[in-house]
Structures are given as C-alpha cells and as structure tokens.
Coordinates of N, CA and C in Angstrom, one line a residue:
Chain A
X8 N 56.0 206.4 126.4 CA 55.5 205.9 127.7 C 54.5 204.8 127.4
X9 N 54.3 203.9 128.6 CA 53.2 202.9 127.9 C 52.0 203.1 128.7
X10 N 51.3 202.6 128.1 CA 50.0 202.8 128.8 C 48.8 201.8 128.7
X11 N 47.8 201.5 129.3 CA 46.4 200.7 128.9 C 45.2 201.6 128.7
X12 N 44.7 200.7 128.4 CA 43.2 201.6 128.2 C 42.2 200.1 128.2
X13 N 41.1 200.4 129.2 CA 40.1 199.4 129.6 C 38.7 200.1 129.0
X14 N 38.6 200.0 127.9 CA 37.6 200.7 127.1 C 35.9 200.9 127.9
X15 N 35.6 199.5 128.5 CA 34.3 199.0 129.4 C 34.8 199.2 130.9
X16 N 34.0 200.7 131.2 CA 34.1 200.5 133.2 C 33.1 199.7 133.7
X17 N 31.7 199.1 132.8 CA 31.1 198.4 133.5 C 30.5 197.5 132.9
X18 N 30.2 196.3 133.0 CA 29.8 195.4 132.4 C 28.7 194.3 133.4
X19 N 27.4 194.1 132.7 CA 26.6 193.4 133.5 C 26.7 191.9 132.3
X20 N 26.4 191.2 133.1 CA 26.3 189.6 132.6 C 25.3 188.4 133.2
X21 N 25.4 187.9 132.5 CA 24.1 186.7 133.1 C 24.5 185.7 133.5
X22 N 24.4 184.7 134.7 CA 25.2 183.5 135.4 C 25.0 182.7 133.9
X23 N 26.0 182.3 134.1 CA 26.3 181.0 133.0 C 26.4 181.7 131.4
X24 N 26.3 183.1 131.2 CA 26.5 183.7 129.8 C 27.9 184.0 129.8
X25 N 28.6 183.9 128.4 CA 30.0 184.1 128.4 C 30.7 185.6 128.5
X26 N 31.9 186.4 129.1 CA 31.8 187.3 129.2 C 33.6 187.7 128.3
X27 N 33.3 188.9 128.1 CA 34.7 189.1 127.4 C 35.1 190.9 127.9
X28 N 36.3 191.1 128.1 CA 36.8 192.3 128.9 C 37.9 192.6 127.8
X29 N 37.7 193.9 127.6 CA 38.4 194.2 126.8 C 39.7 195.3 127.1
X30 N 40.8 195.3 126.4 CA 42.4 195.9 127.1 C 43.2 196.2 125.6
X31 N 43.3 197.3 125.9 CA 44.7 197.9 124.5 C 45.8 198.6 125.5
X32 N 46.9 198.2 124.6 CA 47.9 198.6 125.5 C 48.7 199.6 124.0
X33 N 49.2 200.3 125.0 CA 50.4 201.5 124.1 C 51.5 201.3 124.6
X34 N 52.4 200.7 123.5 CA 54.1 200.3 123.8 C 54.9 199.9 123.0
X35 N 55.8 200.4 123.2 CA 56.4 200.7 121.3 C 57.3 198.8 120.8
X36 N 56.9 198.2 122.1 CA 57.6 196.4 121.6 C 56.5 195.5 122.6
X37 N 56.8 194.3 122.7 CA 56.1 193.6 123.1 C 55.9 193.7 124.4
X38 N 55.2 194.3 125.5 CA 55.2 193.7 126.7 C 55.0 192.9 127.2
X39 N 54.9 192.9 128.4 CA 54.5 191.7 129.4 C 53.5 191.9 129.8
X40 N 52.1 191.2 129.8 CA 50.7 191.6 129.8 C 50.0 190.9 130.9
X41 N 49.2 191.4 131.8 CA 49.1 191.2 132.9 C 47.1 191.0 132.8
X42 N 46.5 190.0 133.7 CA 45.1 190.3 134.2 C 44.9 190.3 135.3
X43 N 44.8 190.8 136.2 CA 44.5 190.7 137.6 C 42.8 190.7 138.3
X44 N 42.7 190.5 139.1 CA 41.1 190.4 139.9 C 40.9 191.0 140.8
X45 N 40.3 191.6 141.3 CA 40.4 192.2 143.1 C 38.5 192.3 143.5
X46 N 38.5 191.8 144.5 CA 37.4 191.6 144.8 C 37.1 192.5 146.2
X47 N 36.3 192.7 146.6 CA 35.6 194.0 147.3 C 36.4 194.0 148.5
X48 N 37.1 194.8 148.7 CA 38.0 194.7 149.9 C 39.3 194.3 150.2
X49 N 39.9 193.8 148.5 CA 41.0 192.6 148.5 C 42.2 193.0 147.8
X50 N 43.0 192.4 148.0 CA 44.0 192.6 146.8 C 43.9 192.2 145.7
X51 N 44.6 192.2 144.7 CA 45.0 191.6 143.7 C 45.7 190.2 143.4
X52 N 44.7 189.9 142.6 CA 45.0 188.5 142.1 C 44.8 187.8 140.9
X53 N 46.4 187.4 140.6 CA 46.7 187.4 139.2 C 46.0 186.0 138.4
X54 N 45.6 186.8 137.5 CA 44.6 185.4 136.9 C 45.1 184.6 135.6
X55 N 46.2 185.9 134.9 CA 46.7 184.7 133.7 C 47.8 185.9 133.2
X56 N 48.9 185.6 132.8 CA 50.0 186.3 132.3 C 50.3 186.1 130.7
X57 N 50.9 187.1 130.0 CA 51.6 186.6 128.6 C 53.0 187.6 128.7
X58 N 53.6 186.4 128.4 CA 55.4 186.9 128.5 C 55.6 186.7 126.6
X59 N 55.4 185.8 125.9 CA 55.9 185.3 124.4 C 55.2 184.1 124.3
X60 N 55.2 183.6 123.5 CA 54.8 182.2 122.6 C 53.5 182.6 122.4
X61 N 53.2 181.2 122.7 CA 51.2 180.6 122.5 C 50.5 182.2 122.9
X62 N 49.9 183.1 121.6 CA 49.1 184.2 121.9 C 47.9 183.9 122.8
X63 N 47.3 182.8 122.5 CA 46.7 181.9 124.0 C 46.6 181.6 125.1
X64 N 46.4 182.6 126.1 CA 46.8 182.6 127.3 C 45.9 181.6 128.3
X65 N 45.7 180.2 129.0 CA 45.5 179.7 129.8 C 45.2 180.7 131.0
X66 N 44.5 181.0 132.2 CA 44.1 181.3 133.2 C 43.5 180.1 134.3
X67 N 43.4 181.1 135.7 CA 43.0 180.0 136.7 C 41.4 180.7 136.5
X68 N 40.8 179.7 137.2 CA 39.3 180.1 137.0 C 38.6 179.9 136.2
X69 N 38.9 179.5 135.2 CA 38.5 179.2 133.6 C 38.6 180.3 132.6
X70 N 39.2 181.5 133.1 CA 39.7 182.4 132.4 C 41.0 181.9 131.0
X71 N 40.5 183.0 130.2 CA 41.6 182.4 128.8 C 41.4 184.2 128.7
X72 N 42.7 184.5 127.7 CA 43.0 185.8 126.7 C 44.0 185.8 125.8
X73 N 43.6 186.5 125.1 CA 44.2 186.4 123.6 C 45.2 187.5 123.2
X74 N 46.4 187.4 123.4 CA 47.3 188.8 122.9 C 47.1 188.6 121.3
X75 N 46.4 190.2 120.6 CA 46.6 190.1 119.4 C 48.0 191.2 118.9
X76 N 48.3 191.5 118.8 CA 49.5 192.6 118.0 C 49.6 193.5 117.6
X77 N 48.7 192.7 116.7 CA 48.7 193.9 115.2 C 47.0 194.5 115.7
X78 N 46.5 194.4 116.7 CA 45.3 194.9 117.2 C 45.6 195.6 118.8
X79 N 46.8 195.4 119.0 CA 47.6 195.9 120.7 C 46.4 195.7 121.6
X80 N 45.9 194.3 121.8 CA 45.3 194.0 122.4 C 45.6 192.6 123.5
X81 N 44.6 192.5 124.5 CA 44.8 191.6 125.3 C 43.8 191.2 125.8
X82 N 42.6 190.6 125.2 CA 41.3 190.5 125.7 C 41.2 189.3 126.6
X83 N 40.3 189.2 127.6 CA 39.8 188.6 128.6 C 38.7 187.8 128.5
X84 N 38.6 186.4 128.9 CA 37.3 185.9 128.2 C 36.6 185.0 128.9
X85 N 35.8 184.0 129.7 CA 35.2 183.4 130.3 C 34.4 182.7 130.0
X86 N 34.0 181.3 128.9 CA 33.0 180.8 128.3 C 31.6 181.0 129.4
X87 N 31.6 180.7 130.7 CA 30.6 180.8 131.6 C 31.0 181.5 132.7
X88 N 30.0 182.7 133.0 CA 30.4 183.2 134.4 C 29.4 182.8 135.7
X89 N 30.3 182.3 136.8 CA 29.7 182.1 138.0 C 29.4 183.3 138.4
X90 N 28.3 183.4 140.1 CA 28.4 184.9 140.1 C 29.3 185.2 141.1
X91 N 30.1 184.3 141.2 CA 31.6 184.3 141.6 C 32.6 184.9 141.1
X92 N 32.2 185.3 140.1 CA 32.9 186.2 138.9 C 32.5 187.8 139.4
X93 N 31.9 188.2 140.1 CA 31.4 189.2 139.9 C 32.5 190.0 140.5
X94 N 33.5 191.4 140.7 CA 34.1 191.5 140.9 C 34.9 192.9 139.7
X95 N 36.2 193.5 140.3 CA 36.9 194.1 139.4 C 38.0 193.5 139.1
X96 N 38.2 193.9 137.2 CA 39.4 192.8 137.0 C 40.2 194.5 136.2
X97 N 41.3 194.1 136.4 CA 42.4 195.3 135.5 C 43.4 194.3 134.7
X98 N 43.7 195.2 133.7 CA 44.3 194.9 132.8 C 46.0 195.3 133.2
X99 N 46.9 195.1 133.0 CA 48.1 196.0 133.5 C 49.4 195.0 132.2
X100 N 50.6 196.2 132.1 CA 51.7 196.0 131.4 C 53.2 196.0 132.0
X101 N 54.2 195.6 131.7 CA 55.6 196.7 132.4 C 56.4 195.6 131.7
X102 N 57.5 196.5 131.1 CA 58.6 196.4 130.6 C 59.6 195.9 131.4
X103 N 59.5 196.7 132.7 CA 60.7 197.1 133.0 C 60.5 197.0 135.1
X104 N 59.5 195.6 134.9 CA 58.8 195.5 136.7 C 58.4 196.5 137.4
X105 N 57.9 197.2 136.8 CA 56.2 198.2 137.4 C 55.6 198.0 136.6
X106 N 54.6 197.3 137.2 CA 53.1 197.3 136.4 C 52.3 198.3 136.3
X107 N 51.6 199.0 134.8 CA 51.3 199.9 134.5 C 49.8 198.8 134.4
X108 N 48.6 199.9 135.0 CA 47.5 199.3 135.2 C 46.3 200.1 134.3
X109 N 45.6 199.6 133.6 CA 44.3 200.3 133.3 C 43.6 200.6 134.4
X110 N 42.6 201.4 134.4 CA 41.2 201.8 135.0 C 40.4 201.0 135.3
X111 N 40.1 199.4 135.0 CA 39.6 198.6 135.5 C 38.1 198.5 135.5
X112 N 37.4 197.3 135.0 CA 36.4 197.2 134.5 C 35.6 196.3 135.3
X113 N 34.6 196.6 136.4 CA 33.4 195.9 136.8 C 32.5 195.2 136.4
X114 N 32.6 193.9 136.9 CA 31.8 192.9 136.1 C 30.8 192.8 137.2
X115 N 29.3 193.1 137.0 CA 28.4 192.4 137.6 C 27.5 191.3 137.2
X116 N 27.3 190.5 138.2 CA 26.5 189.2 137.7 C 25.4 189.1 138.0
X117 N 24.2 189.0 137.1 CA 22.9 188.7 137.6 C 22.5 187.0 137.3
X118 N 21.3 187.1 138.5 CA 21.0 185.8 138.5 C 20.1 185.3 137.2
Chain B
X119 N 51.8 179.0 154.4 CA 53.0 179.8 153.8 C 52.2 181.2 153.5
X120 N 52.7 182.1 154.5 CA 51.7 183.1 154.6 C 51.9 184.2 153.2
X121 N 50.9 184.8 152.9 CA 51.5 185.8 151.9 C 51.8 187.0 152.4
X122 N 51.1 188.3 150.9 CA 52.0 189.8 151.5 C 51.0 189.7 152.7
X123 N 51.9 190.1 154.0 CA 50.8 190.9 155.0 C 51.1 192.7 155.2
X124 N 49.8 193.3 155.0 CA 50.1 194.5 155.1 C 49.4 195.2 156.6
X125 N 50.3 196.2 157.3 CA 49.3 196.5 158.5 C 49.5 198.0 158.3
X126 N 48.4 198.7 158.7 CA 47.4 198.4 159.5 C 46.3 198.3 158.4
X127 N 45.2 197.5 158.6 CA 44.6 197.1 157.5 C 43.6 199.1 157.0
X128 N 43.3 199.3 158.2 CA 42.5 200.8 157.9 C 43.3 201.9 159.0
X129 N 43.2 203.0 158.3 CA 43.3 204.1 159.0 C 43.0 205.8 158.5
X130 N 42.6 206.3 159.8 CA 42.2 207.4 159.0 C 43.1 208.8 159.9
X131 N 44.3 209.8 159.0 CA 44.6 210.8 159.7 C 44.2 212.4 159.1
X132 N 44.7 213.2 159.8 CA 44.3 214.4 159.6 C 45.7 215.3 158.4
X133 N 44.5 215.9 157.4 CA 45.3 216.8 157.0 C 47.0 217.5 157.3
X134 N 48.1 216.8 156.9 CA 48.6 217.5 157.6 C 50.3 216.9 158.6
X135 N 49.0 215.4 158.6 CA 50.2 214.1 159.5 C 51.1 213.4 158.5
X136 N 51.4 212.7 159.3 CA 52.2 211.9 158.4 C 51.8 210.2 159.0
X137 N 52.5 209.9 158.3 CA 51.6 208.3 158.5 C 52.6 207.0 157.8
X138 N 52.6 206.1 158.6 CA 53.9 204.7 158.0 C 52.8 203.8 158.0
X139 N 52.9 203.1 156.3 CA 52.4 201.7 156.2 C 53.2 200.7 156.6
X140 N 53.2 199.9 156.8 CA 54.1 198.3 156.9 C 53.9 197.3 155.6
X141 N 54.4 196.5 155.4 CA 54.1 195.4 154.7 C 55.4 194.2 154.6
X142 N 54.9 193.1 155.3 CA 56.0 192.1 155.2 C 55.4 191.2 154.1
X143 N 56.9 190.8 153.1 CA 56.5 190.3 151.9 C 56.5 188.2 152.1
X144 N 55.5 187.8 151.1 CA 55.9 186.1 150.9 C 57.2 186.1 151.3
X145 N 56.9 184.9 151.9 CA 58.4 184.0 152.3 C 58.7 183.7 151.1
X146 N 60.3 183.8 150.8 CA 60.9 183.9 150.0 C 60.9 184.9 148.8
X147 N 60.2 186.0 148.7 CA 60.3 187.0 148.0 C 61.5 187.8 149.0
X148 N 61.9 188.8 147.7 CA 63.3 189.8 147.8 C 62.6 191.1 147.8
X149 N 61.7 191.2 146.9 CA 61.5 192.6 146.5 C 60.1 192.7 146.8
X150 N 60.2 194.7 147.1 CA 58.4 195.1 147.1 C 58.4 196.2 146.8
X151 N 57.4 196.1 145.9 CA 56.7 197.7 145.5 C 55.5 197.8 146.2
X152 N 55.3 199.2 146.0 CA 54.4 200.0 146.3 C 53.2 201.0 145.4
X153 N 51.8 200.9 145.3 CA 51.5 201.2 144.2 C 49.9 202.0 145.6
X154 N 49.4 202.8 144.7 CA 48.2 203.8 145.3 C 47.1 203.8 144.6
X155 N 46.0 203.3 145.3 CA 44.6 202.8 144.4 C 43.6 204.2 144.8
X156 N 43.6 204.7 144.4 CA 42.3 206.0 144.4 C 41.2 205.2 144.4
X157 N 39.9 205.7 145.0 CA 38.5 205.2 144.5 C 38.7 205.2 143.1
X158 N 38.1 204.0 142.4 CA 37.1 204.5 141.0 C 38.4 204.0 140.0
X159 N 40.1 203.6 140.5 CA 41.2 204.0 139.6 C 42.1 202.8 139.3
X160 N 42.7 202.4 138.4 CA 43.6 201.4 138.9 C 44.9 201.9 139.3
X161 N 45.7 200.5 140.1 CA 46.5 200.8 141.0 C 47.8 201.8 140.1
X162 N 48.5 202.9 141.2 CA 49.4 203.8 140.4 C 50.6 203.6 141.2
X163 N 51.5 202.8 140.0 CA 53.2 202.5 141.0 C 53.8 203.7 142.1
X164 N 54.3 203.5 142.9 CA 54.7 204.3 143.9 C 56.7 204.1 143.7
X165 N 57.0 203.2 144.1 CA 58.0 202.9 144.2 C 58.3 201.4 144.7
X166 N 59.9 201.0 144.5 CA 60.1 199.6 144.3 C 61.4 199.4 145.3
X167 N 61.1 198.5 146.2 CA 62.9 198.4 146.7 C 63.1 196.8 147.0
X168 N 64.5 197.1 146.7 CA 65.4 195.5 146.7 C 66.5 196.1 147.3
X169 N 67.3 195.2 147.9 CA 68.5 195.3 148.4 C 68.4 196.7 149.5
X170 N 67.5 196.8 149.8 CA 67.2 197.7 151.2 C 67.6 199.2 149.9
X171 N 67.4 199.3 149.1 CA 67.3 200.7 148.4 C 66.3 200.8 147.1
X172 N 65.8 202.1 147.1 CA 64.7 201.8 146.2 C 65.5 202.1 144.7
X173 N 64.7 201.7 143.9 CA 65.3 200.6 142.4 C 64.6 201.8 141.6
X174 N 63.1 201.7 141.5 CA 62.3 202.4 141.1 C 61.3 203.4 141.5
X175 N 60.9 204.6 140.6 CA 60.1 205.2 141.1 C 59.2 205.9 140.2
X176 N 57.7 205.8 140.4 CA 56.9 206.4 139.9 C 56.9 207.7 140.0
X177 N 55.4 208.6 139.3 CA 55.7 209.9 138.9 C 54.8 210.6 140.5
X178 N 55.8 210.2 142.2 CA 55.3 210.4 143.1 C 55.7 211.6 143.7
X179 N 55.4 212.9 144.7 CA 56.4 213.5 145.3 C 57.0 213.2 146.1
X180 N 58.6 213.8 146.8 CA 59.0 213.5 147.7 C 58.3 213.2 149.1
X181 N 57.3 213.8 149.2 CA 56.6 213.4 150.4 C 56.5 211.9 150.9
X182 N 56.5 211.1 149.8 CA 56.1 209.5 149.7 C 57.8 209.3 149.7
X183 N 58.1 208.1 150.8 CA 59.6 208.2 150.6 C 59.2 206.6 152.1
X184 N 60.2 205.5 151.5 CA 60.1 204.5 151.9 C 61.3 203.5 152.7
X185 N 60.9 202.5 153.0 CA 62.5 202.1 153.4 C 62.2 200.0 153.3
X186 N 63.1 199.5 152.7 CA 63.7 198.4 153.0 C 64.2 197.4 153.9
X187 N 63.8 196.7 154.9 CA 64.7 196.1 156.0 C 65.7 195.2 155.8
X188 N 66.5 195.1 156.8 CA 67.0 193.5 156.0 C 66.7 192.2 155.8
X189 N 65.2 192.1 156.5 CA 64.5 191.1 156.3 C 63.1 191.2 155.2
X190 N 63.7 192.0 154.4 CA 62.6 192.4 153.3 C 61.8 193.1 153.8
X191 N 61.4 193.5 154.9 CA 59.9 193.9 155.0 C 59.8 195.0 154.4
X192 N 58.8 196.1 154.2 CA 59.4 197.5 153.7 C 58.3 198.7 154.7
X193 N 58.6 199.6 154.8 CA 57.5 201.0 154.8 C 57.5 201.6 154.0
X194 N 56.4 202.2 154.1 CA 55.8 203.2 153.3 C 55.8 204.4 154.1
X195 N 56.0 205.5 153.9 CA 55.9 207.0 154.8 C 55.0 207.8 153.8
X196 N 54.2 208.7 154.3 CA 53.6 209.7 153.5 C 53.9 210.8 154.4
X197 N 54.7 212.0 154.3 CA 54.2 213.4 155.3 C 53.6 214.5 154.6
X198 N 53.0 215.3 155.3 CA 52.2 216.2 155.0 C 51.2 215.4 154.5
X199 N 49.9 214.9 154.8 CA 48.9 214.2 153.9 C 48.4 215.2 153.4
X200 N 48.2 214.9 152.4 CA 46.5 215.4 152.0 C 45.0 214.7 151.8
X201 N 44.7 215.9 151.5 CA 43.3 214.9 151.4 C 42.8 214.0 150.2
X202 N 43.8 214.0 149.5 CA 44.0 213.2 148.3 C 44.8 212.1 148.1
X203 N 45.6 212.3 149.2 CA 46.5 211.2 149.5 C 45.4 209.7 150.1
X204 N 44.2 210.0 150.1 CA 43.2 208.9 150.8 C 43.1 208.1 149.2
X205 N 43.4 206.7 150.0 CA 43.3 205.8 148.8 C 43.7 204.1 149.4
X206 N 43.8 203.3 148.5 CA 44.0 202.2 148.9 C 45.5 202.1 148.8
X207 N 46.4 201.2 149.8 CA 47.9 201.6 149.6 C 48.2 199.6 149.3
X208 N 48.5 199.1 148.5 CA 48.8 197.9 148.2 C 50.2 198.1 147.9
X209 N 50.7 196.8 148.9 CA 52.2 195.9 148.7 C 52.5 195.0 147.7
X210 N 53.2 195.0 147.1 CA 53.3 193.7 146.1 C 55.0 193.3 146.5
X211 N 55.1 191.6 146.6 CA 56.5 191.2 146.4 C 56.8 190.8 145.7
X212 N 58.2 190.2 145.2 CA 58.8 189.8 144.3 C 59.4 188.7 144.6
X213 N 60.3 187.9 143.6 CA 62.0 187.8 143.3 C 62.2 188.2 142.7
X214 N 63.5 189.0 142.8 CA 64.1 189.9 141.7 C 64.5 189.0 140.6
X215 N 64.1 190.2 139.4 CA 64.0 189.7 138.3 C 63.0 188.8 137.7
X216 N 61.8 188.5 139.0 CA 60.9 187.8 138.6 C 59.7 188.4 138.5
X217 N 58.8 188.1 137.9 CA 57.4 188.9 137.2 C 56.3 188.3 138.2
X218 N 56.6 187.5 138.6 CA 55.5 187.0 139.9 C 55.0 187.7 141.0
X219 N 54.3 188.6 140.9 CA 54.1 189.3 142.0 C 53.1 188.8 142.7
X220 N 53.3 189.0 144.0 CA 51.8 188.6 145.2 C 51.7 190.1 145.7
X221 N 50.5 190.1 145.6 CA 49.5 191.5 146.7 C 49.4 191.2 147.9
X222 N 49.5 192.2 148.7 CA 48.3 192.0 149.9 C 47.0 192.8 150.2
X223 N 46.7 193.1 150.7 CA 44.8 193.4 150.7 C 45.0 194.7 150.8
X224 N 46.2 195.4 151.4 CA 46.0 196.6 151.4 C 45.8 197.5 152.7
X225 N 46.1 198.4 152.7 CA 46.1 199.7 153.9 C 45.1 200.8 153.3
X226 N 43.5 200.4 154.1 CA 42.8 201.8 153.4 C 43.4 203.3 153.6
X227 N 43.6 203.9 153.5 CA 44.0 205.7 154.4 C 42.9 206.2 153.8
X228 N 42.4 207.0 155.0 CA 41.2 208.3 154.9 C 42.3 209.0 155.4
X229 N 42.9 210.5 154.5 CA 42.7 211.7 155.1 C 41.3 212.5 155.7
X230 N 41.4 213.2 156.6 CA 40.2 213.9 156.9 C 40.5 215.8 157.2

C-alpha cells in the first residue's frame, strides 16, 4: 500500500526567508506526486505536479520541488515567502487516481 | 467558467441522521471523487464515480454510499452519523483518465 509521510506539522518562517516542506512517500514504483495548498476555509489547490522527466518540478507561486528516488522524496521549496504563503500545504500520491494525502504541514509567517 | 461547486457550504446534524452533500463538478469534467478531511488530518479518499457508477473506493463503510447524475453532478449520503463522521467533505473533478483535479471548498458537517 502507498503512503506519505509529512515529517514537519509545523513550520514558522520569516517574510522574505526561504522555506522548504518536507514529503516521503511509500510505493513500490514511481508515482505521481502531488503538492497541494488549502488555505483557511478553502479547498485545495494544486501548486505543482510530477508525472516523469525533469526531477525539477516548476510550481505556480514561485513554488519549485525536487523528486529524489533513491531518497523517496518530494520536497517543497520557496526561495522567498510572502505572508501570503502562510497557510496548509499536503503532500499527496496515487497510482491508480485517488490521491493518497499526507498529514499536512502548517506554514506560519511572521512579519 | 465556474469551478467544483459544493452545497451546502455548512451543516450541522444530530447523531443518528443521515445527511446528502451535493457537488456539481468544472464544466467539462466527467469524473468526481469524494475524499473526508478530519480536523488536524489530510484529506481521506471516500469514493470515485464516472459513468454514473462508482469506479473506486476507499477503506469507507457502507454507510457512506453516493450517486452520479447524468450531468455529472454527484452526492454524497452518510446514514447513521456519527459523531465522528464531523469533518470537512471535499469534491474533486476530473476527466477521466486525467490527473487534473479541481476542489471545491467543501461541506463542513458537525455531528452533534
């Protein structure tokens, strides 16, 4: 069975300091690796996907993440956070179109 | 081009009832799942329907049991609540076969 694991439930950061979120996933081949956002009251909203290729994943927002492999990772990363950023982001996987979600990790932002 | 809309945005019932979400998906999506957000948790798949029958299903009881229209929309049913059954209820649509999902904001439920 596959699974994530969002190691940080909470994370404080400084406007304009760079932030990184961290995601392991359990799956016996490559999945399909998901980041999502959800902000206080809101749905979900997808911020950057990896299907194959470039381990460098592009994001909206100035979001980037890195699928490593041989580390079953999928880290999250932000050169500068607005405090627009502040917010919950999950990590999620699926093989087979259900997305399997981590526990989800709170980013707060101080001024 | 509107997205997922989910109704009723809050509700709260008693131990016991039973209770229908809604959610009509993006124009032009085919497919919608169903997934249950606990305080504190990330979201837990519920179940998935295309073609007006459900495709997939998470590790839910029968109690949770849904339906397809033929204009995509779908429900959600819960009977017997519990009081555990209180959580956030999020829609996601599809096209089938495609990995692009849109949310919608969600149906709080308070059991009480």
């Amino acid at each position: 069975a596959q699974s994530v694991t969002q190691p940080d439930i909470h994370i404080t950061v400084s406007e304009g300091a760079s932030l990184e979120l961290r995601c392991n996933y359990s799956y016996g081949a490559t999945p399909y690796l998901f980041w999502y956002v959800q902000s206080p009251g809101q749905g979900l909203q997808l911020l950057l996907k990896y299907f194959s290729g470039d381990t460098l994943v592009q994001g909206i927002k100035g979001f980037e993440a890195e699928f490593k492999r041989s580390q079953s990772s999928f880290n999250l990363r932000k050169p500068s956070v607005h405090w627009s950023d502040a917010a919950e982001y999950f990590c999620a996987l699926t093989p087979d179109y259900k997305l399997s979600f981590g526990a989800g990790t709170t980013v707060t932002v101080r001024a | 081009d509107a997205g997922v809309t989910q109704s009723p945005t809050h509700l709260i019932k008693t131990r016991g009832q039973q209770v229908t979400l809604r959610c009509s998906p993006k124009s032009g999506h085919d497919t919608v799942s169903w997934y249950q957000q606990a305080l504190g948790q990330g979201p837990q798949f519920i179940f998935q329907y295309y073609e007006e029958e459900e495709r997939q299903r998470g590790n839910f009881p029968d109690r949770f049991s849904g339906h397809q229209f033929p204009n995509y929309s779908s429900e959600l049913n819960v009977n017997a609540l519990l009081l555990g059954d209180s959580a956030l209820y999020l829609c996601a649509s599809s096209l089938k076969g495609n990995y692009g999902y849109t949310f919608g904001s969600g149906t709080r439920l308070t059991v009480v």
